[in-house]
Amino acid sequence: MAIICRSFAPPDPERVHRFRSRRGRERPFVLAVGSHRPHKNLEAAVEGFRRTAPEGAELVIPARDEAAAAALRPILEAGRGGGDVAQLMVGVEDADL
């Protein structure tokens, strides 16, 4: 049985192009969305991505505002260890996701 949810349907290619252009995201990326609480272990996601990411890809973590970004920066810095694979994207609205 298939479950169909319009929220997870592929987006319009033109909308994706506009988003990438507006945000300066030309490289392939994985978007990590969700709560940034400690039990979600974002550090492990950054480290896992660093170890397994395809060449040229980056992990993009959205932050609603600068305060949220400031809280996330230490996590990203701790996970760098050999590559600049994780980037914050500040000012992301739910509609963009």
PDB file of C-alpha atoms in Angstrom:
ATOM      1  CA  MET A   1       0.000   0.000   0.000  1.00  0.00           C
ATOM      2  CA  ALA A   2       1.376   3.406  -0.927  1.00  0.00           C
ATOM      3  CA  ILE A   3       0.867   6.455   1.210  1.00  0.00           C
ATOM      4  CA  ILE A   4       0.651   9.671  -0.740  1.00  0.00           C
ATOM      5  CA  CYS A   5       1.325  12.968   0.959  1.00  0.00           C
ATOM      6  CA  ARG A   6       1.342  16.184  -1.049  1.00  0.00           C
ATOM      7  CA  SER A   7       3.719  17.786   1.466  1.00  0.00           C
ATOM      8  CA  PHE A   8       6.481  15.481   0.256  1.00  0.00           C
ATOM      9  CA  ALA A   9       5.771  15.616  -3.468  1.00  0.00           C
ATOM     10  CA  PRO A  10       8.657  16.687  -5.702  1.00  0.00           C
ATOM     11  CA  PRO A  11       8.696  20.485  -5.935  1.00  0.00           C
ATOM     12  CA  ASP A  12       8.297  22.460  -9.116  1.00  0.00           C
ATOM     13  CA  PRO A  13      11.717  22.589 -10.861  1.00  0.00           C
ATOM     14  CA  GLU A  14      11.405  26.323 -11.475  1.00  0.00           C
ATOM     15  CA  ARG A  15      10.757  26.928  -7.768  1.00  0.00           C
ATOM     16  CA  VAL A  16      13.836  24.862  -6.911  1.00  0.00           C
ATOM     17  CA  HIS A  17      15.908  26.886  -9.382  1.00  0.00           C
ATOM     18  CA  ARG A  18      14.706  30.188  -7.855  1.00  0.00           C
ATOM     19  CA  PHE A  19      15.442  28.942  -4.325  1.00  0.00           C
ATOM     20  CA  ARG A  20      18.938  27.766  -5.269  1.00  0.00           C
ATOM     21  CA  SER A  21      19.675  31.055  -7.037  1.00  0.00           C
ATOM     22  CA  ARG A  22      18.351  33.189  -4.187  1.00  0.00           C
ATOM     23  CA  ARG A  23      20.328  31.188  -1.604  1.00  0.00           C
ATOM     24  CA  GLY A  24      23.491  30.708  -3.651  1.00  0.00           C
ATOM     25  CA  ARG A  25      23.231  26.912  -3.552  1.00  0.00           C
ATOM     26  CA  GLU A  26      24.613  25.566  -6.802  1.00  0.00           C
ATOM     27  CA  ARG A  27      26.395  22.517  -5.341  1.00  0.00           C
ATOM     28  CA  PRO A  28      24.465  19.342  -4.500  1.00  0.00           C
ATOM     29  CA  PHE A  29      23.277  19.397  -0.893  1.00  0.00           C
ATOM     30  CA  VAL A  30      21.390  17.486   1.746  1.00  0.00           C
ATOM     31  CA  LEU A  31      18.999  19.605   3.761  1.00  0.00           C
ATOM     32  CA  ALA A  32      18.882  18.668   7.457  1.00  0.00           C
ATOM     33  CA  VAL A  33      15.656  20.002   8.935  1.00  0.00           C
ATOM     34  CA  GLY A  34      14.134  19.408  12.325  1.00  0.00           C
ATOM     35  CA  SER A  35      14.562  20.304  15.932  1.00  0.00           C
ATOM     36  CA  HIS A  36      18.062  21.225  17.026  1.00  0.00           C
ATOM     37  CA  ARG A  37      17.624  19.861  20.535  1.00  0.00           C
ATOM     38  CA  PRO A  38      20.442  17.789  22.054  1.00  0.00           C
ATOM     39  CA  HIS A  39      18.571  14.479  21.830  1.00  0.00           C
ATOM     40  CA  LYS A  40      18.416  14.881  18.020  1.00  0.00           C
ATOM     41  CA  ASN A  41      22.234  14.555  17.940  1.00  0.00           C
ATOM     42  CA  LEU A  42      22.986  16.980  15.145  1.00  0.00           C
ATOM     43  CA  GLU A  43      26.682  16.469  15.899  1.00  0.00           C
ATOM     44  CA  ALA A  44      26.388  12.846  14.733  1.00  0.00           C
ATOM     45  CA  ALA A  45      24.584  13.931  11.560  1.00  0.00           C
ATOM     46  CA  VAL A  46      27.379  16.389  10.737  1.00  0.00           C
ATOM     47  CA  GLU A  47      30.069  13.819  11.460  1.00  0.00           C
ATOM     48  CA  GLY A  48      28.270  11.085   9.528  1.00  0.00           C
ATOM     49  CA  PHE A  49      27.811  13.359   6.546  1.00  0.00           C
ATOM     50  CA  ARG A  50      31.460  14.404   6.690  1.00  0.00           C
ATOM     51  CA  ARG A  51      32.508  10.764   6.516  1.00  0.00           C
ATOM     52  CA  THR A  52      30.124   9.638   3.774  1.00  0.00           C
ATOM     53  CA  ALA A  53      29.248  12.686   1.675  1.00  0.00           C
ATOM     54  CA  PRO A  54      29.719  12.473  -2.072  1.00  0.00           C
ATOM     55  CA  GLU A  55      32.474  14.680  -3.472  1.00  0.00           C
ATOM     56  CA  GLY A  56      31.333  18.297  -3.695  1.00  0.00           C
ATOM     57  CA  ALA A  57      28.163  17.870  -1.637  1.00  0.00           C
ATOM     58  CA  GLU A  58      27.361  19.850   1.481  1.00  0.00           C
ATOM     59  CA  LEU A  59      25.041  19.470   4.443  1.00  0.00           C
ATOM     60  CA  VAL A  60      22.777  22.510   4.771  1.00  0.00           C
ATOM     61  CA  ILE A  61      21.150  23.230   8.116  1.00  0.00           C
ATOM     62  CA  PRO A  62      18.485  25.936   8.156  1.00  0.00           C
ATOM     63  CA  ALA A  63      18.180  28.389  11.042  1.00  0.00           C
ATOM     64  CA  ARG A  64      15.122  30.566  11.455  1.00  0.00           C
ATOM     65  CA  ASP A  65      17.112  33.590  12.645  1.00  0.00           C
ATOM     66  CA  GLU A  66      20.550  34.731  13.785  1.00  0.00           C
ATOM     67  CA  ALA A  67      19.923  33.626  17.392  1.00  0.00           C
ATOM     68  CA  ALA A  68      19.230  30.070  16.243  1.00  0.00           C
ATOM     69  CA  ALA A  69      22.294  30.195  13.986  1.00  0.00           C
ATOM     70  CA  ALA A  70      24.487  31.298  16.896  1.00  0.00           C
ATOM     71  CA  ALA A  71      23.371  28.261  18.883  1.00  0.00           C
ATOM     72  CA  LEU A  72      24.183  25.946  15.959  1.00  0.00           C
ATOM     73  CA  ARG A  73      27.624  27.294  15.071  1.00  0.00           C
ATOM     74  CA  PRO A  74      29.495  25.415  17.862  1.00  0.00           C
ATOM     75  CA  ILE A  75      27.945  22.147  16.650  1.00  0.00           C
ATOM     76  CA  LEU A  76      29.114  22.785  13.106  1.00  0.00           C
ATOM     77  CA  GLU A  77      32.569  23.837  14.211  1.00  0.00           C
ATOM     78  CA  ALA A  78      32.947  20.644  16.263  1.00  0.00           C
ATOM     79  CA  GLY A  79      32.003  18.544  13.247  1.00  0.00           C
ATOM     80  CA  ARG A  80      34.348  20.165  10.739  1.00  0.00           C
ATOM     81  CA  GLY A  81      37.367  17.911  11.402  1.00  0.00           C
ATOM     82  CA  GLY A  82      38.734  17.653   7.890  1.00  0.00           C
ATOM     83  CA  GLY A  83      36.234  19.344   5.661  1.00  0.00           C
ATOM     84  CA  ASP A  84      33.867  22.234   5.375  1.00  0.00           C
ATOM     85  CA  VAL A  85      30.798  20.129   4.585  1.00  0.00           C
ATOM     86  CA  ALA A  86      28.117  21.712   6.800  1.00  0.00           C
ATOM     87  CA  GLN A  87      26.692  25.170   6.194  1.00  0.00           C
ATOM     88  CA  LEU A  88      24.059  27.231   7.967  1.00  0.00           C
ATOM     89  CA  MET A  89      21.303  28.874   5.981  1.00  0.00           C
ATOM     90  CA  VAL A  90      19.898  31.723   8.083  1.00  0.00           C
ATOM     91  CA  GLY A  91      16.441  33.231   7.640  1.00  0.00           C
ATOM     92  CA  VAL A  92      14.688  30.182   6.213  1.00  0.00           C
ATOM     93  CA  GLU A  93      10.912  30.233   6.340  1.00  0.00           C
ATOM     94  CA  ASP A  94       8.844  27.067   6.622  1.00  0.00           C
ATOM     95  CA  ALA A  95       7.368  27.772   3.168  1.00  0.00           C
ATOM     96  CA  ASP A  96      10.849  27.451   1.639  1.00  0.00           C
ATOM     97  CA  LEU A  97      11.266  23.982   3.048  1.00  0.00           C
TER      98      LEU A  97
END
